[in-house]
Amino acid sequence: MASPAPTLSFDRDFDPQTGQPVAVADGITRITAPNASAYTFTGTNSFLLGHERLALVDPGPDDPVHLVALIDAIGGRPLEAIILSHTHRDHSASAARLARDLDVPLWFGGRHRLSRPLRRFERNPIRKSCNWDLVPDRTLVDNESIMAGDLPITVHTTPGHCANHLAFSVGDILLSGDHVMGWNSTLVSVPDGSMADYFASLDKVIALPCRQYIPAHGGPIADGPAYATALKAHRQMRNEQVIASVKAGARTITAIVAAIYPAQPLPVRRAAGLTITAHVEYLEDLGLLKVSRGLLGTRIQMP
C-alpha cells in the first residue's frame, strides 16, 4: 500500500501587483507579467537585481504592457545583462527583443535542449513552449560567481523541469525559478525534463545555505529547504502510488492518472499525465517497472 501523502501546503494566497515594481529583498525587485494561466499561476515573475546598476532575470513573455513595465522599473539605470533561469517561453520570449533594443547581453545555461534524445516516433509534448532558437552571449555554469548589476550572485545548475534550468543565490536567498514554487509542484515533462534530474536538483538546493526561496511564479517561500524536502517526499509518494496502481492492474499512463487523480478536472489530469510519464520513466530506469513502447502506445507492468 502506498504511503500517506507527506505534509505539503501550497500557498496560493498571493497578490502579484501585476506590472508594479515590488521590493522583495534588498536589491531584488519583482515585476509580475500579465500572463496568468493554469500553468503560470498569477504570471511570470521578472526580477531586477541591483541598486544603481542592474541585471534583469526572466524578462518573461513578449507582451508590450510588460515590456513597458520593465523599462519603467529600470528607470534609466544601466542594465548590464539579461539572465534567464531557463528557456521556456513564458520566461524568455521577450529576451531577444529586449537584448537587442537595450543593447545588453543574454546570459543563461545554454541553448534549449532535451534531457535525453527522442525515442523513435516520440515527440516532445511541450515543444511549442520552448525557445529553441535563443543563443546565449554567455553560457553560465555551475557554481560560477557573477555580478548581476552591482549585486554578486552564484549560479546553480538545477536541471529537472528542463535541461538548462538554473537557480541563483543572492546571499541567503535563492531565486529558484520553476524548480521550486510555493503555489504548486513543478511540471516535469519528458523528454524536455527528467525526474531523476529533478530529484538530484532538489537535493542540491536543499543543501545550499539559502533559507528563503523566491520563485518565478507565486510568492516567496520562507523556509525553502523544509518546503523542498516536503516536495521531494511528495514526489516519492507519487512514485509509490504509480507502482501501487500498476500492481492493481493499471497498464497505461491514462489508467494510472485516473487511479491517482480520480476527481481532478481534465486540464489538471492532462498536466498530471505529463509528470506521471516522467515518474514512470524514472521507475523504469530503476528497474521497478517494465515499459513496452510501440506504435499502438505504451504498456506498463511490473518487472
PDB file of C-alpha atoms in Angstrom:
ATOM      1  CA  MET A   1       0.000   0.000   0.000  1.00  0.00           C
ATOM      2  CA  ALA A   2       1.265   3.477  -0.857  1.00  0.00           C
ATOM      3  CA  SER A   3       2.491   5.672   1.987  1.00  0.00           C
ATOM      4  CA  PRO A   4       0.244   8.540   3.092  1.00  0.00           C
ATOM      5  CA  ALA A   5       0.879  11.900   1.490  1.00  0.00           C
ATOM      6  CA  PRO A   6       3.522  13.996   3.262  1.00  0.00           C
ATOM      7  CA  THR A   7       2.645  17.332   4.772  1.00  0.00           C
ATOM      8  CA  LEU A   8       2.854  19.788   1.894  1.00  0.00           C
ATOM      9  CA  SER A   9       0.917  23.035   1.880  1.00  0.00           C
ATOM     10  CA  PHE A  10       0.693  25.118  -1.280  1.00  0.00           C
ATOM     11  CA  ASP A  11       0.423  28.881  -0.859  1.00  0.00           C
ATOM     12  CA  ARG A  12      -1.991  30.362  -3.403  1.00  0.00           C
ATOM     13  CA  ASP A  13      -2.737  33.494  -1.377  1.00  0.00           C
ATOM     14  CA  PHE A  14      -0.531  35.826  -3.396  1.00  0.00           C
ATOM     15  CA  ASP A  15      -1.131  39.327  -4.707  1.00  0.00           C
ATOM     16  CA  PRO A  16       1.242  39.781  -7.663  1.00  0.00           C
ATOM     17  CA  GLN A  17       0.542  43.505  -8.078  1.00  0.00           C
ATOM     18  CA  THR A  18       0.912  42.808 -11.790  1.00  0.00           C
ATOM     19  CA  GLY A  19       3.057  45.321 -13.635  1.00  0.00           C
ATOM     20  CA  GLN A  20       4.155  47.135 -10.475  1.00  0.00           C
ATOM     21  CA  PRO A  21       7.713  47.023  -9.080  1.00  0.00           C
ATOM     22  CA  VAL A  22       7.657  45.268  -5.707  1.00  0.00           C
ATOM     23  CA  ALA A  23      10.750  45.162  -3.475  1.00  0.00           C
ATOM     24  CA  VAL A  24      11.070  41.580  -2.206  1.00  0.00           C
ATOM     25  CA  ALA A  25      14.558  41.889  -0.664  1.00  0.00           C
ATOM     26  CA  ASP A  26      17.472  44.305  -0.625  1.00  0.00           C
ATOM     27  CA  GLY A  27      18.441  44.768  -4.262  1.00  0.00           C
ATOM     28  CA  ILE A  28      15.729  42.427  -5.595  1.00  0.00           C
ATOM     29  CA  THR A  29      12.612  43.889  -7.244  1.00  0.00           C
ATOM     30  CA  ARG A  30       9.788  41.797  -8.684  1.00  0.00           C
ATOM     31  CA  ILE A  31       7.616  42.793 -11.669  1.00  0.00           C
ATOM     32  CA  THR A  32       4.958  40.181 -12.459  1.00  0.00           C
ATOM     33  CA  ALA A  33       3.879  39.766 -16.068  1.00  0.00           C
ATOM     34  CA  PRO A  34       0.195  39.709 -17.091  1.00  0.00           C
ATOM     35  CA  ASN A  35       0.312  36.088 -18.329  1.00  0.00           C
ATOM     36  CA  ALA A  36      -1.684  34.307 -15.648  1.00  0.00           C
ATOM     37  CA  SER A  37      -2.783  30.782 -16.606  1.00  0.00           C
ATOM     38  CA  ALA A  38      -3.256  27.286 -15.232  1.00  0.00           C
ATOM     39  CA  TYR A  39       0.481  26.683 -15.766  1.00  0.00           C
ATOM     40  CA  THR A  40       1.894  30.104 -14.762  1.00  0.00           C
ATOM     41  CA  PHE A  41      -0.368  30.849 -11.760  1.00  0.00           C
ATOM     42  CA  THR A  42      -0.573  34.672 -11.445  1.00  0.00           C
ATOM     43  CA  GLY A  43       2.059  35.193 -14.154  1.00  0.00           C
ATOM     44  CA  THR A  44       5.817  35.077 -14.614  1.00  0.00           C
ATOM     45  CA  ASN A  45       7.867  36.992 -12.054  1.00  0.00           C
ATOM     46  CA  SER A  46      10.626  39.078 -13.636  1.00  0.00           C
ATOM     47  CA  PHE A  47      13.320  40.351 -11.282  1.00  0.00           C
ATOM     48  CA  LEU A  48      15.609  43.355 -11.329  1.00  0.00           C
ATOM     49  CA  LEU A  49      18.789  42.691  -9.370  1.00  0.00           C
ATOM     50  CA  GLY A  50      20.986  45.510  -8.108  1.00  0.00           C
ATOM     51  CA  HIS A  51      20.756  49.095  -6.941  1.00  0.00           C
ATOM     52  CA  GLU A  52      22.465  51.617  -9.218  1.00  0.00           C
ATOM     53  CA  ARG A  53      23.476  49.043 -11.880  1.00  0.00           C
ATOM     54  CA  LEU A  54      21.025  46.293 -12.744  1.00  0.00           C
ATOM     55  CA  ALA A  55      20.547  42.857 -14.257  1.00  0.00           C
ATOM     56  CA  LEU A  56      17.159  41.548 -15.370  1.00  0.00           C
ATOM     57  CA  VAL A  57      16.222  37.946 -14.592  1.00  0.00           C
ATOM     58  CA  ASP A  58      13.484  36.262 -16.671  1.00  0.00           C
ATOM     59  CA  PRO A  59      12.009  39.116 -18.744  1.00  0.00           C
ATOM     60  CA  GLY A  60       9.017  36.891 -19.476  1.00  0.00           C
ATOM     61  CA  PRO A  61       6.501  36.925 -22.329  1.00  0.00           C
ATOM     62  CA  ASP A  62       6.789  39.188 -25.347  1.00  0.00           C
ATOM     63  CA  ASP A  63       3.974  41.352 -24.076  1.00  0.00           C
ATOM     64  CA  PRO A  64       4.115  45.117 -24.810  1.00  0.00           C
ATOM     65  CA  VAL A  65       2.480  46.045 -21.498  1.00  0.00           C
ATOM     66  CA  HIS A  66       5.007  44.011 -19.550  1.00  0.00           C
ATOM     67  CA  LEU A  67       7.921  45.413 -21.556  1.00  0.00           C
ATOM     68  CA  VAL A  68       6.827  48.956 -20.700  1.00  0.00           C
ATOM     69  CA  ALA A  69       6.558  47.967 -17.025  1.00  0.00           C
ATOM     70  CA  LEU A  70      10.102  46.590 -17.109  1.00  0.00           C
ATOM     71  CA  ILE A  71      11.513  49.713 -18.778  1.00  0.00           C
ATOM     72  CA  ASP A  72       9.705  51.924 -16.269  1.00  0.00           C
ATOM     73  CA  ALA A  73      11.089  49.872 -13.357  1.00  0.00           C
ATOM     74  CA  ILE A  74      14.624  50.099 -14.754  1.00  0.00           C
ATOM     75  CA  GLY A  75      14.151  53.842 -14.666  1.00  0.00           C
ATOM     76  CA  GLY A  76      17.128  54.776 -16.802  1.00  0.00           C
ATOM     77  CA  ARG A  77      19.671  52.919 -14.658  1.00  0.00           C
ATOM     78  CA  PRO A  78      22.364  50.951 -16.518  1.00  0.00           C
ATOM     79  CA  LEU A  79      21.204  47.419 -17.386  1.00  0.00           C
ATOM     80  CA  GLU A  80      24.221  45.152 -17.732  1.00  0.00           C
ATOM     81  CA  ALA A  81      22.698  41.762 -18.626  1.00  0.00           C
ATOM     82  CA  ILE A  82      19.502  39.800 -19.159  1.00  0.00           C
ATOM     83  CA  ILE A  83      19.699  36.488 -17.292  1.00  0.00           C
ATOM     84  CA  LEU A  84      17.388  33.514 -17.806  1.00  0.00           C
ATOM     85  CA  SER A  85      16.553  30.756 -15.357  1.00  0.00           C
ATOM     86  CA  HIS A  86      15.629  28.643 -18.409  1.00  0.00           C
ATOM     87  CA  THR A  87      14.264  28.891 -21.938  1.00  0.00           C
ATOM     88  CA  HIS A  88      10.584  28.068 -21.641  1.00  0.00           C
ATOM     89  CA  ARG A  89       8.824  30.847 -23.485  1.00  0.00           C
ATOM     90  CA  ASP A  90       6.901  32.246 -20.519  1.00  0.00           C
ATOM     91  CA  HIS A  91      10.333  33.241 -19.159  1.00  0.00           C
ATOM     92  CA  SER A  92      12.268  34.019 -22.323  1.00  0.00           C
ATOM     93  CA  ALA A  93      10.009  35.076 -25.207  1.00  0.00           C
ATOM     94  CA  SER A  94      10.913  38.757 -24.824  1.00  0.00           C
ATOM     95  CA  ALA A  95      14.620  38.189 -24.155  1.00  0.00           C
ATOM     96  CA  ALA A  96      15.949  38.572 -27.700  1.00  0.00           C
ATOM     97  CA  ARG A  97      13.934  41.730 -28.355  1.00  0.00           C
ATOM     98  CA  LEU A  98      14.953  43.367 -25.090  1.00  0.00           C
ATOM     99  CA  ALA A  99      18.608  42.415 -25.509  1.00  0.00           C
ATOM    100  CA  ARG A 100      18.596  43.998 -28.956  1.00  0.00           C
ATOM    101  CA  ASP A 101      16.641  47.120 -28.013  1.00  0.00           C
ATOM    102  CA  LEU A 102      18.643  47.774 -24.852  1.00  0.00           C
ATOM    103  CA  ASP A 103      21.985  46.579 -26.289  1.00  0.00           C
ATOM    104  CA  VAL A 104      22.719  44.174 -23.428  1.00  0.00           C
ATOM    105  CA  PRO A 105      23.994  40.571 -23.468  1.00  0.00           C
ATOM    106  CA  LEU A 106      21.973  37.427 -22.754  1.00  0.00           C
ATOM    107  CA  TRP A 107      23.287  35.070 -20.081  1.00  0.00           C
ATOM    108  CA  PHE A 108      21.816  31.620 -19.429  1.00  0.00           C
ATOM    109  CA  GLY A 109      22.644  27.932 -19.263  1.00  0.00           C
ATOM    110  CA  GLY A 110      22.992  27.188 -22.964  1.00  0.00           C
ATOM    111  CA  ARG A 111      20.515  26.656 -25.773  1.00  0.00           C
ATOM    112  CA  HIS A 112      17.318  24.807 -25.049  1.00  0.00           C
ATOM    113  CA  ARG A 113      17.928  21.078 -25.193  1.00  0.00           C
ATOM    114  CA  LEU A 114      16.188  17.861 -24.274  1.00  0.00           C
ATOM    115  CA  SER A 115      17.115  15.941 -21.148  1.00  0.00           C
ATOM    116  CA  ARG A 116      17.592  12.836 -23.304  1.00  0.00           C
ATOM    117  CA  PRO A 117      17.330  12.023 -27.025  1.00  0.00           C
ATOM    118  CA  LEU A 118      13.906  11.450 -28.528  1.00  0.00           C
ATOM    119  CA  ARG A 119      12.927   7.826 -28.924  1.00  0.00           C
ATOM    120  CA  ARG A 120      11.679   6.541 -32.249  1.00  0.00           C
ATOM    121  CA  PHE A 121       8.252   8.033 -33.024  1.00  0.00           C
ATOM    122  CA  GLU A 122       8.431  10.178 -29.861  1.00  0.00           C
ATOM    123  CA  ARG A 123       7.632  13.892 -29.742  1.00  0.00           C
ATOM    124  CA  ASN A 124       8.280  16.483 -27.070  1.00  0.00           C
ATOM    125  CA  PRO A 125       4.750  17.294 -25.827  1.00  0.00           C
ATOM    126  CA  ILE A 126       5.740  20.828 -24.761  1.00  0.00           C
ATOM    127  CA  ARG A 127       7.964  21.640 -27.753  1.00  0.00           C
ATOM    128  CA  LYS A 128       5.938  24.761 -28.642  1.00  0.00           C
ATOM    129  CA  SER A 129       6.577  26.176 -25.179  1.00  0.00           C
ATOM    130  CA  CYS A 130      10.358  26.025 -25.670  1.00  0.00           C
ATOM    131  CA  ASN A 131      12.537  28.806 -27.062  1.00  0.00           C
ATOM    132  CA  TRP A 132      14.752  26.676 -29.324  1.00  0.00           C
ATOM    133  CA  ASP A 133      16.445  29.472 -31.274  1.00  0.00           C
ATOM    134  CA  LEU A 134      17.731  31.597 -28.414  1.00  0.00           C
ATOM    135  CA  VAL A 135      21.545  31.596 -28.128  1.00  0.00           C
ATOM    136  CA  PRO A 136      23.378  32.964 -25.057  1.00  0.00           C
ATOM    137  CA  ASP A 137      26.091  35.562 -25.306  1.00  0.00           C
ATOM    138  CA  ARG A 138      27.483  33.942 -22.183  1.00  0.00           C
ATOM    139  CA  THR A 139      26.777  30.390 -21.020  1.00  0.00           C
ATOM    140  CA  LEU A 140      26.502  30.262 -17.247  1.00  0.00           C
ATOM    141  CA  VAL A 141      27.998  27.263 -15.464  1.00  0.00           C
ATOM    142  CA  ASP A 142      27.530  25.612 -12.096  1.00  0.00           C
ATOM    143  CA  ASN A 143      28.889  27.384  -9.011  1.00  0.00           C
ATOM    144  CA  GLU A 144      30.001  30.385 -11.067  1.00  0.00           C
ATOM    145  CA  SER A 145      30.020  33.702  -9.206  1.00  0.00           C
ATOM    146  CA  ILE A 146      28.947  36.682 -11.310  1.00  0.00           C
ATOM    147  CA  MET A 147      27.939  40.278 -10.817  1.00  0.00           C
ATOM    148  CA  ALA A 148      24.297  40.928 -11.616  1.00  0.00           C
ATOM    149  CA  GLY A 149      24.402  44.672 -11.946  1.00  0.00           C
ATOM    150  CA  ASP A 150      26.091  45.673  -8.690  1.00  0.00           C
ATOM    151  CA  LEU A 151      24.935  42.535  -6.841  1.00  0.00           C
ATOM    152  CA  PRO A 152      27.055  39.348  -6.540  1.00  0.00           C
ATOM    153  CA  ILE A 153      25.182  36.117  -7.266  1.00  0.00           C
ATOM    154  CA  THR A 154      26.130  32.445  -7.602  1.00  0.00           C
ATOM    155  CA  VAL A 155      24.825  30.206 -10.395  1.00  0.00           C
ATOM    156  CA  HIS A 156      23.448  26.739  -9.606  1.00  0.00           C
ATOM    157  CA  THR A 157      22.548  24.283 -12.350  1.00  0.00           C
ATOM    158  CA  THR A 158      19.200  22.715 -11.425  1.00  0.00           C
ATOM    159  CA  PRO A 159      18.009  20.508 -14.305  1.00  0.00           C
ATOM    160  CA  GLY A 160      14.775  18.591 -13.962  1.00  0.00           C
ATOM    161  CA  HIS A 161      11.991  20.925 -15.035  1.00  0.00           C
ATOM    162  CA  CYS A 162      14.118  21.282 -18.153  1.00  0.00           C
ATOM    163  CA  ALA A 163      17.736  20.530 -19.007  1.00  0.00           C
ATOM    164  CA  ASN A 164      19.128  24.085 -18.916  1.00  0.00           C
ATOM    165  CA  HIS A 165      17.379  25.265 -15.748  1.00  0.00           C
ATOM    166  CA  LEU A 166      19.375  27.467 -13.366  1.00  0.00           C
ATOM    167  CA  ALA A 167      18.795  28.863  -9.889  1.00  0.00           C
ATOM    168  CA  PHE A 168      20.663  31.844  -8.453  1.00  0.00           C
ATOM    169  CA  SER A 169      21.709  32.502  -4.872  1.00  0.00           C
ATOM    170  CA  VAL A 170      21.894  36.073  -3.624  1.00  0.00           C
ATOM    171  CA  GLY A 171      23.296  35.868  -0.114  1.00  0.00           C
ATOM    172  CA  ASP A 172      20.923  33.546   1.760  1.00  0.00           C
ATOM    173  CA  ILE A 173      18.147  33.980  -0.835  1.00  0.00           C
ATOM    174  CA  LEU A 174      17.622  31.559  -3.724  1.00  0.00           C
ATOM    175  CA  LEU A 175      15.916  32.670  -6.922  1.00  0.00           C
ATOM    176  CA  SER A 176      14.510  29.203  -7.570  1.00  0.00           C
ATOM    177  CA  GLY A 177      12.916  29.744 -10.990  1.00  0.00           C
ATOM    178  CA  ASP A 178      10.450  26.952 -11.762  1.00  0.00           C
ATOM    179  CA  HIS A 179      12.436  24.339  -9.835  1.00  0.00           C
ATOM    180  CA  VAL A 180      10.722  25.058  -6.505  1.00  0.00           C
ATOM    181  CA  MET A 181       7.480  27.053  -6.389  1.00  0.00           C
ATOM    182  CA  GLY A 182       5.205  27.592  -3.423  1.00  0.00           C
ATOM    183  CA  TRP A 183       1.902  27.596  -5.296  1.00  0.00           C
ATOM    184  CA  ASN A 184       2.188  24.119  -6.876  1.00  0.00           C
ATOM    185  CA  SER A 185       4.516  21.235  -7.605  1.00  0.00           C
ATOM    186  CA  THR A 186       6.715  21.620 -10.682  1.00  0.00           C
ATOM    187  CA  LEU A 187       5.801  20.185 -14.063  1.00  0.00           C
ATOM    188  CA  VAL A 188       8.339  17.610 -15.245  1.00  0.00           C
ATOM    189  CA  SER A 189       7.601  16.589 -18.832  1.00  0.00           C
ATOM    190  CA  VAL A 190       9.886  14.063 -20.519  1.00  0.00           C
ATOM    191  CA  PRO A 191      11.953  14.256 -22.628  1.00  0.00           C
ATOM    192  CA  ASP A 192      12.137  18.039 -22.066  1.00  0.00           C
ATOM    193  CA  GLY A 193      12.663  17.406 -18.367  1.00  0.00           C
ATOM    194  CA  SER A 194      13.818  14.490 -16.230  1.00  0.00           C
ATOM    195  CA  MET A 195      12.505  13.193 -12.911  1.00  0.00           C
ATOM    196  CA  ALA A 196      15.922  11.781 -11.968  1.00  0.00           C
ATOM    197  CA  ASP A 197      17.480  15.201 -12.586  1.00  0.00           C
ATOM    198  CA  TYR A 198      14.660  16.867 -10.664  1.00  0.00           C
ATOM    199  CA  PHE A 199      15.290  14.732  -7.567  1.00  0.00           C
ATOM    200  CA  ALA A 200      19.031  15.385  -7.764  1.00  0.00           C
ATOM    201  CA  SER A 201      18.475  19.132  -8.105  1.00  0.00           C
ATOM    202  CA  LEU A 202      16.133  19.146  -5.103  1.00  0.00           C
ATOM    203  CA  ASP A 203      18.887  17.551  -3.019  1.00  0.00           C
ATOM    204  CA  LYS A 204      21.298  20.170  -4.351  1.00  0.00           C
ATOM    205  CA  VAL A 205      19.244  23.219  -3.382  1.00  0.00           C
ATOM    206  CA  ILE A 206      18.280  21.731  -0.006  1.00  0.00           C
ATOM    207  CA  ALA A 207      22.000  21.534   0.804  1.00  0.00           C
ATOM    208  CA  LEU A 208      22.671  25.180  -0.116  1.00  0.00           C
ATOM    209  CA  PRO A 209      22.984  27.797   2.645  1.00  0.00           C
ATOM    210  CA  CYS A 210      19.859  29.569   1.361  1.00  0.00           C
ATOM    211  CA  ARG A 211      16.823  29.931   3.592  1.00  0.00           C
ATOM    212  CA  GLN A 212      14.265  31.958   1.644  1.00  0.00           C
ATOM    213  CA  TYR A 213      13.322  30.898  -1.890  1.00  0.00           C
ATOM    214  CA  ILE A 214      11.872  33.409  -4.342  1.00  0.00           C
ATOM    215  CA  PRO A 215      10.310  31.538  -7.281  1.00  0.00           C
ATOM    216  CA  ALA A 216       9.433  32.629 -10.801  1.00  0.00           C
ATOM    217  CA  HIS A 217       5.707  32.106 -10.174  1.00  0.00           C
ATOM    218  CA  GLY A 218       3.891  32.932  -6.962  1.00  0.00           C
ATOM    219  CA  GLY A 219       5.164  34.336  -3.711  1.00  0.00           C
ATOM    220  CA  PRO A 220       8.271  33.768  -1.583  1.00  0.00           C
ATOM    221  CA  ILE A 221       8.860  30.589   0.432  1.00  0.00           C
ATOM    222  CA  ALA A 222      10.017  31.439   3.953  1.00  0.00           C
ATOM    223  CA  ASP A 223      11.734  28.112   4.719  1.00  0.00           C
ATOM    224  CA  GLY A 224      12.866  26.914   1.319  1.00  0.00           C
ATOM    225  CA  PRO A 225      14.839  23.822   2.397  1.00  0.00           C
ATOM    226  CA  ALA A 226      11.955  22.494   4.520  1.00  0.00           C
ATOM    227  CA  TYR A 227       9.494  23.097   1.693  1.00  0.00           C
ATOM    228  CA  ALA A 228      11.806  21.479  -0.891  1.00  0.00           C
ATOM    229  CA  THR A 229      12.164  18.475   1.421  1.00  0.00           C
ATOM    230  CA  ALA A 230       8.371  18.165   1.541  1.00  0.00           C
ATOM    231  CA  LEU A 231       8.265  18.423  -2.261  1.00  0.00           C
ATOM    232  CA  LYS A 232      10.770  15.591  -2.516  1.00  0.00           C
ATOM    233  CA  ALA A 233       8.663  13.441  -0.175  1.00  0.00           C
ATOM    234  CA  HIS A 234       5.591  14.298  -2.253  1.00  0.00           C
ATOM    235  CA  ARG A 235       7.308  13.108  -5.445  1.00  0.00           C
ATOM    236  CA  GLN A 236       8.485   9.941  -3.693  1.00  0.00           C
ATOM    237  CA  MET A 237       4.895   9.337  -2.623  1.00  0.00           C
ATOM    238  CA  ARG A 238       3.827   9.680  -6.270  1.00  0.00           C
ATOM    239  CA  ASN A 239       6.399   7.015  -7.184  1.00  0.00           C
ATOM    240  CA  GLU A 240       4.785   4.693  -4.656  1.00  0.00           C
ATOM    241  CA  GLN A 241       1.309   5.497  -5.985  1.00  0.00           C
ATOM    242  CA  VAL A 242       2.396   4.737  -9.546  1.00  0.00           C
ATOM    243  CA  ILE A 243       3.771   1.346  -8.512  1.00  0.00           C
ATOM    244  CA  ALA A 244       0.636   0.601  -6.479  1.00  0.00           C
ATOM    245  CA  SER A 245      -1.558   1.489  -9.469  1.00  0.00           C
ATOM    246  CA  VAL A 246       0.382  -0.834 -11.769  1.00  0.00           C
ATOM    247  CA  LYS A 247       0.220  -3.633  -9.186  1.00  0.00           C
ATOM    248  CA  ALA A 248      -3.555  -3.080  -9.102  1.00  0.00           C
ATOM    249  CA  GLY A 249      -3.817  -3.534 -12.866  1.00  0.00           C
ATOM    250  CA  ALA A 250      -3.217  -0.121 -14.485  1.00  0.00           C
ATOM    251  CA  ARG A 251      -1.298  -0.667 -17.727  1.00  0.00           C
ATOM    252  CA  THR A 252      -1.299   2.806 -19.320  1.00  0.00           C
ATOM    253  CA  ILE A 253      -0.465   6.355 -18.288  1.00  0.00           C
ATOM    254  CA  THR A 254      -4.162   7.244 -18.632  1.00  0.00           C
ATOM    255  CA  ALA A 255      -5.148   4.456 -16.262  1.00  0.00           C
ATOM    256  CA  ILE A 256      -2.506   5.439 -13.710  1.00  0.00           C
ATOM    257  CA  VAL A 257      -3.618   9.088 -13.817  1.00  0.00           C
ATOM    258  CA  ALA A 258      -7.254   8.023 -13.353  1.00  0.00           C
ATOM    259  CA  ALA A 259      -6.273   5.942 -10.318  1.00  0.00           C
ATOM    260  CA  ILE A 260      -4.215   8.686  -8.666  1.00  0.00           C
ATOM    261  CA  TYR A 261      -6.327  11.720  -9.661  1.00  0.00           C
ATOM    262  CA  PRO A 262      -9.900  10.334  -9.856  1.00  0.00           C
ATOM    263  CA  ALA A 263     -11.695  13.604  -9.059  1.00  0.00           C
ATOM    264  CA  GLN A 264      -9.479  16.174 -10.770  1.00  0.00           C
ATOM    265  CA  PRO A 265     -10.766  18.172 -13.783  1.00  0.00           C
ATOM    266  CA  LEU A 266      -9.497  17.300 -17.251  1.00  0.00           C
ATOM    267  CA  PRO A 267      -6.908  20.135 -17.553  1.00  0.00           C
ATOM    268  CA  VAL A 268      -5.305  19.054 -14.263  1.00  0.00           C
ATOM    269  CA  ARG A 269      -5.266  15.423 -15.361  1.00  0.00           C
ATOM    270  CA  ARG A 270      -3.616  16.360 -18.664  1.00  0.00           C
ATOM    271  CA  ALA A 271      -0.778  18.128 -16.830  1.00  0.00           C
ATOM    272  CA  ALA A 272      -0.601  15.260 -14.338  1.00  0.00           C
ATOM    273  CA  GLY A 273      -0.217  12.846 -17.240  1.00  0.00           C
ATOM    274  CA  LEU A 274       2.985  14.577 -18.305  1.00  0.00           C
ATOM    275  CA  THR A 275       4.548  14.329 -14.860  1.00  0.00           C
ATOM    276  CA  ILE A 276       3.283  10.769 -14.279  1.00  0.00           C
ATOM    277  CA  THR A 277       5.004   9.813 -17.543  1.00  0.00           C
ATOM    278  CA  ALA A 278       8.220  11.208 -16.045  1.00  0.00           C
ATOM    279  CA  HIS A 279       7.653   9.144 -12.894  1.00  0.00           C
ATOM    280  CA  VAL A 280       7.120   6.003 -14.964  1.00  0.00           C
ATOM    281  CA  GLU A 281      10.346   6.603 -16.885  1.00  0.00           C
ATOM    282  CA  TYR A 282      12.223   7.220 -13.626  1.00  0.00           C
ATOM    283  CA  LEU A 283      10.902   3.985 -12.117  1.00  0.00           C
ATOM    284  CA  GLU A 284      11.680   2.095 -15.320  1.00  0.00           C
ATOM    285  CA  ASP A 285      15.296   3.261 -15.169  1.00  0.00           C
ATOM    286  CA  LEU A 286      15.480   1.997 -11.575  1.00  0.00           C
ATOM    287  CA  GLY A 287      14.183  -1.423 -12.721  1.00  0.00           C
ATOM    288  CA  LEU A 288      10.964  -1.041 -10.714  1.00  0.00           C
ATOM    289  CA  LEU A 289       8.653  -1.012 -13.752  1.00  0.00           C
ATOM    290  CA  LYS A 290       8.760  -2.648 -17.178  1.00  0.00           C
ATOM    291  CA  VAL A 291       7.630  -0.457 -20.079  1.00  0.00           C
ATOM    292  CA  SER A 292       6.914  -1.503 -23.664  1.00  0.00           C
ATOM    293  CA  ARG A 293       6.580   1.221 -26.302  1.00  0.00           C
ATOM    294  CA  GLY A 294       5.209   0.896 -29.810  1.00  0.00           C
ATOM    295  CA  LEU A 295       3.012   2.478 -32.439  1.00  0.00           C
ATOM    296  CA  LEU A 296      -0.077   1.393 -30.501  1.00  0.00           C
ATOM    297  CA  GLY A 297       1.056   3.130 -27.328  1.00  0.00           C
ATOM    298  CA  THR A 298       2.827   2.399 -24.078  1.00  0.00           C
ATOM    299  CA  ARG A 299       2.198  -0.607 -21.871  1.00  0.00           C
ATOM    300  CA  ILE A 300       3.384  -0.684 -18.266  1.00  0.00           C
ATOM    301  CA  GLN A 301       3.741  -3.663 -15.969  1.00  0.00           C
ATOM    302  CA  MET A 302       5.713  -4.915 -13.007  1.00  0.00           C
ATOM    303  CA  PRO A 303       9.094  -6.414 -13.899  1.00  0.00           C
TER     304      PRO A 303
END
